[in-house]
Short mmCIF file of C-alpha atoms in Angstrom, two decimals:
data_model
loop_
_atom_site.label_atom_id
_atom_site.label_comp_id
_atom_site.label_asym_id
_atom_site.label_seq_id
_atom_site.Cartn_x
_atom_site.Cartn_y
_atom_site.Cartn_z
CA MET L 3 -0.12 0.04 0.02
CA THR L 4 1.11 3.26 -0.70
CA ARG L 5 2.33 5.17 2.47
CA MET L 6 1.41 9.01 3.11
CA SER L 7 4.09 10.75 1.11
CA SER L 8 4.39 14.04 3.42
CA GLU L 9 6.57 12.26 5.92
CA PRO L 10 8.69 9.30 5.99
CA ALA L 11 7.58 6.66 8.66
CA ALA L 12 9.65 6.60 11.85
CA PRO L 13 9.80 3.23 13.80
CA VAL L 14 11.11 4.46 16.78
CA ILE L 15 11.26 8.33 18.07
CA SER L 16 12.82 9.52 21.09
CA PRO L 17 10.82 11.39 23.79
CA ALA L 18 12.92 14.42 23.01
CA ALA L 19 11.54 14.67 19.64
CA ILE L 20 7.95 15.19 20.71
CA SER L 21 6.71 18.43 21.75
CA PRO L 22 5.75 19.08 25.44
CA ALA L 23 2.15 19.51 24.41
CA ALA L 24 2.15 16.37 22.45
CA THR L 25 3.76 14.43 25.41
CA SER L 26 1.26 15.83 27.65
CA ALA L 27 -1.72 14.77 25.66
CA ALA L 28 -0.18 11.39 25.08
CA VAL L 29 0.13 10.80 29.12
CA THR L 30 -3.26 12.48 30.13
CA SER L 31 -5.49 11.19 27.36
CA PRO L 32 -7.50 8.13 28.26
CA LEU L 33 -8.30 7.27 24.60
CA PRO L 34 -6.50 4.33 22.79
CA THR L 35 -3.65 5.56 20.47
CA ARG L 36 -5.86 4.59 17.29
CA GLN L 37 -8.86 6.34 18.45
CA ARG L 38 -6.89 9.44 19.21
CA ILE L 39 -5.12 9.24 15.84
CA ILE L 40 -8.73 9.13 14.20
CA GLY L 41 -9.89 11.97 16.11
CA ALA L 42 -6.73 14.20 15.17
CA VAL L 43 -7.60 13.31 11.32
CA LEU L 44 -11.07 14.36 11.70
CA ARG L 45 -10.07 17.61 13.28
CA ILE L 46 -7.36 18.55 10.95
CA ILE L 47 -9.65 17.87 7.99
CA GLY L 48 -12.40 19.85 9.41
CA ARG L 49 -10.03 23.07 9.88
CA ASP L 50 -7.95 22.75 6.97
CA GLY L 51 -9.16 20.01 4.45
CA ILE L 52 -7.66 16.77 3.50
CA ALA L 53 -4.56 18.37 2.06
CA ALA L 54 -3.55 19.29 5.29
CA VAL L 55 -3.44 15.51 6.61
CA THR L 56 0.35 14.65 6.99
CA ASN L 57 1.89 12.11 9.50
CA ARG L 58 3.63 14.95 11.51
CA ARG L 59 0.57 17.07 11.91
CA ILE L 60 -1.49 14.10 12.88
CA ALA L 61 1.22 13.07 15.44
CA LYS L 62 1.04 16.48 16.94
CA GLU L 63 -2.48 16.75 17.16
CA ALA L 64 -3.06 13.33 18.69
CA GLY L 65 -0.14 13.57 20.99
CA VAL L 66 1.53 10.37 19.61
CA SER L 67 4.75 9.44 18.00
CA LEU L 68 5.25 9.48 14.04
CA GLY L 69 5.82 5.80 14.38
CA SER L 70 2.55 5.20 15.94
CA VAL L 71 0.88 6.84 13.16
CA THR L 72 2.31 4.41 10.29
CA TYR L 73 1.99 1.34 12.83
CA HIS L 74 -1.71 1.84 13.05
CA PHE L 75 -2.41 2.91 9.46
CA ALA L 76 -0.26 1.73 6.65
CA SER L 77 -1.79 4.30 3.97
CA GLN L 78 -3.63 7.46 3.91
CA HIS L 79 -6.57 5.83 2.11
CA GLU L 80 -6.69 3.47 5.20
CA LEU L 81 -6.82 6.28 7.58
CA LEU L 82 -9.46 8.41 5.66
CA ARG L 83 -11.59 5.26 5.56
CA GLU L 84 -11.43 4.41 9.00
CA SER L 85 -12.00 8.08 9.94
CA LEU L 86 -14.98 8.43 7.99
CA LEU L 87 -16.53 5.04 9.32
CA HIS L 88 -15.65 5.86 13.01
CA PHE L 89 -17.62 9.32 12.78
CA VAL L 90 -20.63 7.76 11.43
CA ARG L 91 -20.43 4.76 13.71
CA GLU L 92 -20.64 7.28 16.61
CA GLU L 93 -23.03 9.54 15.19
CA THR L 94 -25.23 6.59 14.53
CA ARG L 95 -25.09 5.29 17.82
CA ARG L 96 -25.89 8.71 19.41
CA LEU L 97 -28.91 9.15 17.10
CA THR L 98 -30.15 5.76 17.66
CA GLU L 99 -30.17 6.16 21.36
CA LEU L 100 -32.22 9.27 20.87
CA ALA L 101 -34.56 7.45 18.41
CA ASP L 102 -35.10 4.75 21.00
CA ALA L 103 -35.88 7.14 23.89
CA GLY L 104 -38.23 9.05 21.61
CA GLN L 105 -40.08 5.88 20.61
CA ALA L 106 -40.44 4.87 24.44
CA ASP L 107 -41.86 8.08 25.01
CA GLY L 108 -44.37 7.63 22.19
CA VAL L 109 -43.10 10.56 20.01
CA ASP L 110 -45.62 11.39 16.89
CA ILE L 111 -44.52 12.82 13.75
CA ASP L 112 -44.56 16.38 14.81
CA GLY L 113 -42.59 15.45 18.00
CA ALA L 114 -40.12 13.29 15.73
CA ALA L 115 -39.65 16.28 13.36
CA ALA L 116 -39.18 18.67 16.50
CA LEU L 117 -36.63 16.32 17.90
CA ALA L 118 -34.61 16.19 14.67
CA ALA L 119 -34.47 19.91 14.56
CA GLN L 120 -33.36 19.98 18.16
CA VAL L 121 -30.64 17.45 17.30
CA ALA L 122 -29.69 19.68 14.34
CA GLY L 123 -29.61 22.85 16.06
CA GLY L 124 -27.74 21.28 19.17
CA THR L 125 -25.10 19.81 16.74
CA ALA L 126 -22.29 22.19 16.81
CA PHE L 127 -20.34 22.59 13.31
CA ASP L 128 -17.04 22.01 14.79
CA SER L 129 -14.15 20.47 13.01
CA GLU L 130 -15.01 16.96 13.59
CA HIS L 131 -18.41 17.61 12.30
CA ILE L 132 -17.38 19.39 9.08
CA ALA L 133 -14.74 16.60 8.37
CA PRO L 134 -17.36 14.11 6.86
CA PHE L 135 -18.47 16.50 4.09
CA GLU L 136 -14.94 16.82 3.05
CA LEU L 137 -14.57 13.18 3.11
CA TYR L 138 -17.86 12.42 1.02
CA VAL L 139 -16.31 14.97 -1.62
CA GLN L 140 -13.03 13.24 -1.63
CA ALA L 141 -14.85 9.98 -2.12
CA GLY L 142 -16.06 11.48 -5.46
CA ARG L 143 -12.34 12.00 -6.34
CA ASP L 144 -11.02 8.65 -4.90
CA GLU L 145 -13.19 5.68 -5.72
CA ARG L 146 -11.40 3.62 -3.02
CA LEU L 147 -13.19 5.69 -0.59
CA ARG L 148 -16.77 5.01 -2.07
CA GLU L 149 -17.36 1.73 -0.41
CA ALA L 150 -16.74 3.23 2.98
CA ALA L 151 -19.06 6.37 2.02
CA ALA L 152 -21.84 3.90 0.90
CA GLU L 153 -21.52 1.92 4.16
CA CYS L 154 -21.94 5.30 5.93
CA PHE L 155 -24.98 6.29 4.27
CA ALA L 156 -26.52 2.75 4.60
CA ALA L 157 -26.18 3.18 8.30
CA TYR L 158 -28.07 6.46 8.19
CA ASP L 159 -30.59 4.84 5.73
CA ARG L 160 -31.34 2.15 8.25
CA LEU L 161 -31.62 4.48 11.32
CA ALA L 162 -34.09 6.79 9.29
CA ALA L 163 -36.12 3.46 8.24
CA GLN L 164 -36.21 2.65 12.08
CA ILE L 165 -37.61 6.03 12.84
CA LEU L 166 -40.22 6.07 9.89
CA ILE L 167 -41.43 2.54 10.74
CA ALA L 168 -41.95 3.52 14.41
CA LEU L 169 -44.07 6.61 13.13
CA GLY L 170 -46.18 4.49 11.16
CA VAL L 171 -45.14 6.10 7.81
CA PRO L 172 -45.84 3.99 4.84
CA ASP L 173 -42.98 2.50 2.68
CA ALA L 174 -40.58 3.74 5.22
CA GLU L 175 -37.68 1.83 3.84
CA ARG L 176 -38.49 3.43 0.33
CA LEU L 177 -38.47 6.89 1.83
CA ALA L 178 -35.37 6.35 4.21
CA ALA L 179 -32.56 7.45 1.43
CA THR L 180 -34.65 10.40 0.58
CA THR L 181 -34.98 11.48 4.31
CA VAL L 182 -31.22 11.15 4.74
CA ALA L 183 -30.47 13.05 1.52
CA LEU L 184 -32.79 15.79 2.76
CA VAL L 185 -31.11 15.86 6.22
CA THR L 186 -27.62 15.90 4.91
CA GLY L 187 -28.50 18.45 2.17
CA LEU L 188 -29.99 20.83 4.97
CA GLN L 189 -27.14 20.33 7.23
CA LEU L 190 -24.79 21.22 4.51
CA ARG L 191 -26.95 24.26 3.85
CA ARG L 192 -26.99 25.27 7.54
CA LEU L 193 -23.04 24.84 7.46
CA ALA L 194 -22.63 27.00 4.44
CA THR L 195 -25.31 29.84 5.14
CA GLY L 196 -26.00 29.58 8.82
CA SER L 197 -29.77 29.03 8.18
CA PRO L 198 -31.87 28.05 11.28
CA ALA L 199 -32.52 24.44 12.37
CA GLU L 200 -36.31 25.04 11.72
CA ASP L 201 -35.79 24.83 8.23
CA LEU L 202 -35.18 21.21 8.76
CA THR L 203 -38.10 20.72 10.85
CA ASP L 204 -40.39 22.19 7.97
CA ALA L 205 -38.83 20.18 5.42
CA LEU L 206 -39.14 16.71 7.31
CA LEU L 207 -42.61 17.64 8.20
CA LEU L 208 -43.47 18.23 4.41
CA LEU L 209 -41.89 14.91 3.59
CA VAL L 210 -43.35 12.63 6.03
CA ARG L 211 -46.90 14.30 5.92
CA GLY L 212 -46.83 13.97 2.09
CA SER L 213 -46.06 10.40 2.26
CA ALA L 214 -48.78 9.48 4.96
#
């Protein structure tokens, strides 16, 4: 596999070669090294784009050695793929918990749309939440990432279908991908324009009521 070209791999690196901030992060962070690397990649991509992802910058951001980066990820393709999948797994887990809680409380269509807007409005567009948009665009350029992107959207589709079925929406599975596309597009619009989360509520209500 092709290694990231920005920096040579370093099998061993002395503690003196790591900045004090990186050493402190490595000591104090409770997260496993692999997860810290993935988090660092998402933050870098969200702030400065995929072109800014280099071994040295990842190591500094994550508080690990250069050798740790290449030990856990043999190529940039693997690193980008795993970062995208990790983000979506975490988001799907979080949203599934919210959906399950809503179903337990007997949320109706209006309540589900309001909950979606609440989630959207409460989702800060920090660097880690901007990164997936960058990665989806990159998948359009690099077909090696398309399988991971497809897996991500499939996870969102399953979650959307679960919610629509619970709401009693006909043809829930058929509408799932459309619902995900609507939410994703409106989130991208909010990111680009600063439009309010209420736009998402109105659009979801229009879609769900029109299909009922």
